[in-house]
Coordinates of C-alpha atoms in Angstrom, one line a residue:
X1 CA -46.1 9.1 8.5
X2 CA -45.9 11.5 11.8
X3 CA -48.5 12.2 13.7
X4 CA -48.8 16.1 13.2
X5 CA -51.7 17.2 11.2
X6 CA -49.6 19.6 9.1
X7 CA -47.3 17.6 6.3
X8 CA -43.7 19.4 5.1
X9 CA -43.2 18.4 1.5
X10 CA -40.4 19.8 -0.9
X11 CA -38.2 18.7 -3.7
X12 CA -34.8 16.7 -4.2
X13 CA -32.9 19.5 -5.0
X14 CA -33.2 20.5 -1.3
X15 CA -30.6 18.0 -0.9
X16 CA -31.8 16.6 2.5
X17 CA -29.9 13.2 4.0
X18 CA -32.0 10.1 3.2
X19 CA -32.1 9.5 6.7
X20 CA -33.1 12.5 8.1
X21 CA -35.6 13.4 5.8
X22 CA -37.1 10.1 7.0
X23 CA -37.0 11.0 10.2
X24 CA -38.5 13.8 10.0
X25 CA -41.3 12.4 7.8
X26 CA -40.4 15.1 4.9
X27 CA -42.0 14.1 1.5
X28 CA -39.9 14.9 -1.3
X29 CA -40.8 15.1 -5.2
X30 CA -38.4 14.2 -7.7
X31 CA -37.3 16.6 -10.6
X32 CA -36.3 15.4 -13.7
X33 CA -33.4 14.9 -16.4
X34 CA -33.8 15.1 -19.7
X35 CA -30.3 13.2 -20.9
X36 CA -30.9 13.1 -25.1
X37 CA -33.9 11.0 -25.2
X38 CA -33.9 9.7 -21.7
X39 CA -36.4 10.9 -19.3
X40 CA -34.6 10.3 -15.4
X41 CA -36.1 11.0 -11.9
X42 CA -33.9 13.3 -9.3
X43 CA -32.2 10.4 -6.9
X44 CA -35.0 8.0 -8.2
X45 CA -33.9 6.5 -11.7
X46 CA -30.3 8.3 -11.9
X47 CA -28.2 8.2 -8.3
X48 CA -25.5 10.5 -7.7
X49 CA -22.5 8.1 -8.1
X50 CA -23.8 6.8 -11.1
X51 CA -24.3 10.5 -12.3
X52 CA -21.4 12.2 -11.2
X53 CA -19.2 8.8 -13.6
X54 CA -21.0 10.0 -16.4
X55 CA -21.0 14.1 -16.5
X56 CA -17.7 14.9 -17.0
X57 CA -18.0 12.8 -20.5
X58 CA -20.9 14.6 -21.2
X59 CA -20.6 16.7 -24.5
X60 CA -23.8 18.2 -24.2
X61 CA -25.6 19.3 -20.4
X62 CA -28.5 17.5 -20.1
X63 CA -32.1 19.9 -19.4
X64 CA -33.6 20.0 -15.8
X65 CA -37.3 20.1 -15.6
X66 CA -39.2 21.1 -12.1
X67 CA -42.2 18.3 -11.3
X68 CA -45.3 19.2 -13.2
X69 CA -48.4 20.4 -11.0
X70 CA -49.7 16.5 -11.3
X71 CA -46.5 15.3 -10.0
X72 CA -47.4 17.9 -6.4
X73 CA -50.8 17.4 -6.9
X74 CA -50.6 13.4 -6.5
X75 CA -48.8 13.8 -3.5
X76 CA -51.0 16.5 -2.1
X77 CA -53.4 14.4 -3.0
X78 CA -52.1 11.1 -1.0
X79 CA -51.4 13.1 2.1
X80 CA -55.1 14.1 2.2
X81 CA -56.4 10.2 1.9
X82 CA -53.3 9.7 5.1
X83 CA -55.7 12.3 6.8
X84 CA -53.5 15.2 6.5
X85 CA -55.5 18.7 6.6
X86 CA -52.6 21.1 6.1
X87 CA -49.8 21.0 4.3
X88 CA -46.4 23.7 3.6
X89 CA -45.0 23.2 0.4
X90 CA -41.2 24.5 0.5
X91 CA -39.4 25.6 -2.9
X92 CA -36.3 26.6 -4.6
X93 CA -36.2 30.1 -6.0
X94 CA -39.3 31.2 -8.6
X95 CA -35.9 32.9 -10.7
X96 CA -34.3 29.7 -11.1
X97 CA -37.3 27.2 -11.7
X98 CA -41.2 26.5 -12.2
X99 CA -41.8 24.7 -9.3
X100 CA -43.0 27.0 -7.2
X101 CA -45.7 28.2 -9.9
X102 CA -46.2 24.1 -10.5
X103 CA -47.0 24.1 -7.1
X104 CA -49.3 26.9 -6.3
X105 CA -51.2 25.4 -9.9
X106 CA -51.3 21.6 -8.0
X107 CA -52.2 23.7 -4.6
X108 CA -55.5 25.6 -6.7
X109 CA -56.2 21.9 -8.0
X110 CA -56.5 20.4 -4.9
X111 CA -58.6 23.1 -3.4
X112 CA -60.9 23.1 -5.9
X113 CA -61.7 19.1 -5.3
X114 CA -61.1 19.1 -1.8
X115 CA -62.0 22.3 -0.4
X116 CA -61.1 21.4 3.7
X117 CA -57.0 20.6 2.7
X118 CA -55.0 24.0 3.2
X119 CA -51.8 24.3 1.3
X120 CA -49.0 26.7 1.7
X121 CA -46.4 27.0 -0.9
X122 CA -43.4 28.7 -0.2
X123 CA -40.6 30.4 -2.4
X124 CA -37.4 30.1 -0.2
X125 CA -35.7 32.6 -3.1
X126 CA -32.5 30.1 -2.4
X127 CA -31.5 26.9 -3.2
X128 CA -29.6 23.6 -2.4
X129 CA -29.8 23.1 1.3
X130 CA -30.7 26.3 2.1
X131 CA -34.3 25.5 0.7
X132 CA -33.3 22.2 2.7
X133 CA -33.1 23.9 5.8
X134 CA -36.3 25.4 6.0
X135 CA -38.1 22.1 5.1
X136 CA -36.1 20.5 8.0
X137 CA -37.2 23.3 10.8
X138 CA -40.7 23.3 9.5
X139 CA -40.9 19.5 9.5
X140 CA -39.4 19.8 13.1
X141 CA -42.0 22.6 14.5
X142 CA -44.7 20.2 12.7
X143 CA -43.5 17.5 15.0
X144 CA -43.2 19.6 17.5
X145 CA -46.7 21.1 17.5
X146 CA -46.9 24.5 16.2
X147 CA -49.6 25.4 14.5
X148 CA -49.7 26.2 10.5
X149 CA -49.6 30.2 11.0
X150 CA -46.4 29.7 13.6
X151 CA -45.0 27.3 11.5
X152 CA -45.2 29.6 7.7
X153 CA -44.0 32.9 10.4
X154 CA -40.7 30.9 11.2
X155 CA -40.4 30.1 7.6
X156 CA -40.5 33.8 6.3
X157 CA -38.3 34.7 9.4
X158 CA -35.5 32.0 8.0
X159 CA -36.0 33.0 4.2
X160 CA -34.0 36.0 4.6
X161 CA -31.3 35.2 6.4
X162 CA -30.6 31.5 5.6
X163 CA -27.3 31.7 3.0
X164 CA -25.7 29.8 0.1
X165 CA -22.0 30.4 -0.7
X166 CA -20.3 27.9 -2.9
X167 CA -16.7 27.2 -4.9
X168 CA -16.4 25.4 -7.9
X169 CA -13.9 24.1 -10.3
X170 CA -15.2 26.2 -13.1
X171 CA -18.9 28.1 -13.8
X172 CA -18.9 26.3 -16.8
X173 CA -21.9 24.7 -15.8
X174 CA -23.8 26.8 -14.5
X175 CA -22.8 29.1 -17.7
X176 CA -24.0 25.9 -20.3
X177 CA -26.8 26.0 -17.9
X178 CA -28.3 29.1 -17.8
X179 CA -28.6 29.5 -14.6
X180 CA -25.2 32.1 -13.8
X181 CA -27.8 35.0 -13.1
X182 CA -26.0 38.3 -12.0
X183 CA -22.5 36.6 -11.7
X184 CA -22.0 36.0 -15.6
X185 CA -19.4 38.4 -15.6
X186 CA -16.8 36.0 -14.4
X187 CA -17.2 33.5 -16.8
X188 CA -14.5 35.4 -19.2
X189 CA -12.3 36.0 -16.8
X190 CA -11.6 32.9 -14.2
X191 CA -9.5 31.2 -15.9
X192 CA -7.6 28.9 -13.2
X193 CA -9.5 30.7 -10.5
X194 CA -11.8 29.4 -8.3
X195 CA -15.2 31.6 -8.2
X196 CA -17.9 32.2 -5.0
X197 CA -21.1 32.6 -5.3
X198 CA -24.1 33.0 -2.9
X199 CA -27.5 34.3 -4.0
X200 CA -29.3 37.1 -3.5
X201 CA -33.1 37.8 -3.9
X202 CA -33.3 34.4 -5.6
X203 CA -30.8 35.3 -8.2
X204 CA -27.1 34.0 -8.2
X205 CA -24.5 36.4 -7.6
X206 CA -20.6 36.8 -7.4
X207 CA -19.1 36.7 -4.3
X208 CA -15.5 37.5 -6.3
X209 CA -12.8 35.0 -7.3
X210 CA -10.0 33.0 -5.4
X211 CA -6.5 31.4 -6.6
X212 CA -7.4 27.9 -4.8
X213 CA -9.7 26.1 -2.5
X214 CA -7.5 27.3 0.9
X215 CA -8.4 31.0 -0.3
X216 CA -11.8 30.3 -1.8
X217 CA -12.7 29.0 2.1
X218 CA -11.2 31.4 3.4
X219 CA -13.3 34.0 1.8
X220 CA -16.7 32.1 2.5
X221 CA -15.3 32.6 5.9
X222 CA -15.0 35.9 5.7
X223 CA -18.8 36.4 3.9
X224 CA -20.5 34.3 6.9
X225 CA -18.6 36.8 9.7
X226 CA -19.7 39.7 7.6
X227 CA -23.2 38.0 8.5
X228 CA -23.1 37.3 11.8
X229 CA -20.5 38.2 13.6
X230 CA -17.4 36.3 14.8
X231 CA -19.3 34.7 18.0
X232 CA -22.3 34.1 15.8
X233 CA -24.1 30.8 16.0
X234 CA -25.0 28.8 13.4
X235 CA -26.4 25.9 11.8
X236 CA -24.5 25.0 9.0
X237 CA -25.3 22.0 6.0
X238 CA -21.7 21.3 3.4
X239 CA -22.7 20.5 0.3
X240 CA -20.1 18.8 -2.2
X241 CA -20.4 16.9 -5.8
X242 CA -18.2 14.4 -5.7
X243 CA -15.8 16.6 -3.2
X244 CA -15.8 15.0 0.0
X245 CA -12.0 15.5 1.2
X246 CA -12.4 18.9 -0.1
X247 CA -15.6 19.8 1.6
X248 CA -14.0 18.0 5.4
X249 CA -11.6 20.8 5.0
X250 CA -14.1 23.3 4.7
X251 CA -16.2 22.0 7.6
X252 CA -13.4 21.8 10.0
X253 CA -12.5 25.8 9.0
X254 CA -16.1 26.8 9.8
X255 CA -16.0 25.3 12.8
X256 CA -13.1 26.3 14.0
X257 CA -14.6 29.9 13.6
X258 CA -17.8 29.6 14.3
X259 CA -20.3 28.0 17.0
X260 CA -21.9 25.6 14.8
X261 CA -25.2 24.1 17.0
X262 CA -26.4 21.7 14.2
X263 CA -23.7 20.4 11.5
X264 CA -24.4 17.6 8.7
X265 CA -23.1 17.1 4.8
X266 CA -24.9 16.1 1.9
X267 CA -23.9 15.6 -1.2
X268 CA -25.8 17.5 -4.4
X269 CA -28.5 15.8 -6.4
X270 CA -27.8 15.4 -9.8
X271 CA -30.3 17.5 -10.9
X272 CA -28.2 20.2 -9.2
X273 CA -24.8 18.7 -9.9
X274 CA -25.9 19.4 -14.0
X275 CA -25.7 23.2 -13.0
X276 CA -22.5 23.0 -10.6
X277 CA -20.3 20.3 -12.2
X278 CA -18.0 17.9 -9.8
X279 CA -16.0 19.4 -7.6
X280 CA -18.1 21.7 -6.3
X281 CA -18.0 22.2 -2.6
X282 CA -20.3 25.3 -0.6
X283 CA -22.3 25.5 2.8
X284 CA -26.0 26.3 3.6
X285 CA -26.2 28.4 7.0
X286 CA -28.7 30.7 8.9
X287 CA -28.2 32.2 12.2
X288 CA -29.5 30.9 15.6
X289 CA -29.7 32.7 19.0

């Protein structure tokens, strides 16, 4: 538990490294999978080896569920009796799950029983590591000192410019899903092509289409030095299911562009891999002076 007053909490699908998460004493809550009548915890019941064996198989996607407002209010609830006071509560996008309205539910709970905890919950309108990376700076400023107000005005500063872009195999997934938002229009038409998306107000979108992974990076080349610039710097997160040669190559062509101050990869949770499929491979990044 760190010695800041103000607790980070967020959810798996922020994708964080075990170890760094622990580090920087960020509490996560698991979502669930509903696999036919099984009932699995995000990275607590069902691990993403075990996961990633088992999907391709799968005739039928499983359903993702968000915690419930008992599931954040529990852990609201502990951090209080650990002495916390305030606590920023960091989500994926309001378009693409409940959690965030689970959360401000669980946030109005625990106000109403214990009236001196402050809660901020936060829509990132993003996803994956993006909504990682804004648990990971806020847990850091926490550490650091900031106060809550300095803390939730670096978060809305970040929202807006911290960026998904991802390849996969196929949007199948995403398409059996439900969650293909605005880029649904390639799902008739990819055929051996690899597509990019990114998001956008909290809603998936197309980024186009690319014949192979070499062309496909490429292009997410291209969309982070529309961004920032050719001499930008960044902090950049890869993010892969079950890809990790593929996702090496796109790490060394990003940094061989770019200035990257802060690097790491992370590998999906399976709560995310049911939307993206294996093979997957994509990069959270914001900029940084």
């Amino acid at each position: 538990m760190s010695n800041s007053s103000i607790a980070i909490v967020t959810d798996s699908t922020a994708c964080i490294p075990q170890n760094l998460r622990e580090e920087l004493h960020i509490h996560e809550v698991a979502y669930y999978i509903h696999r036919g009548i099984e009932v699995l915890r995000d990275l607590v019941t069902i691990q993403r080896k075990e996961f990633l064996q088992w999907l391709p198989t799968a005739e039928k996607l499983p359903k993702t569920a968000n915690p419930s407002p008992g599931d954040y209010y529990q852990v609201y609830k502990d951090l209080s009796d650990a002495g916390k006071k305030e606590i920023i509560s960091i989500h994926m996008t309001s378009k693409g799950s409940g959690a965030y309205q689970a959360a401000l539910i669980a946030a109005k709970m625990v106000k109403e029983k214990l009236p001196n905890i402050h809660i901020e919950v936060v829509d990132t309108l993003n996803v994956a590591l993006c909504q990682g990376w804004i648990a990971i700076e806020a847990a850091r400023s926490a550490i650091a000192g900031l106060k809550l107000d300095e803390i939730t005005k670096k978060i809305q500063g970040m929202i807006p410019v911290t960026r998904m872009v991802q390849t996969a195999d196929t949007l199948r997934y995403l398409y059996m899903g439900g969650r293909i938002g605005k880029a649904v229009h390639l799902v008739g038409s990819i055929l051996s092509l690899k597509p990019i998306i990114s998001m956008k107000d909290g809603e998936i979108i197309s980024l186009g289409v690319a014949r192979g992974l070499n062309q496909a990076y490429r292009k997410m080349v291209d969309a982070i030095e529309s961004a920032v610039g050719s001499s930008g710097k960044i902090k950049v997160a890869y993010m892969h299911a079950g890809a990790s040669s593929q996702v090496l190559k796109l790490k060394q062509l990003i940094e061989t562009k770019f200035e990257c101050t802060e690097s790491f990869i992370s590998e999906l949770s399976p709560a995310l891999m049911v939307h993206t499929g294996p093979g997957t491979t994509g990069l959270c990044y914001f900029p940084v002076k």
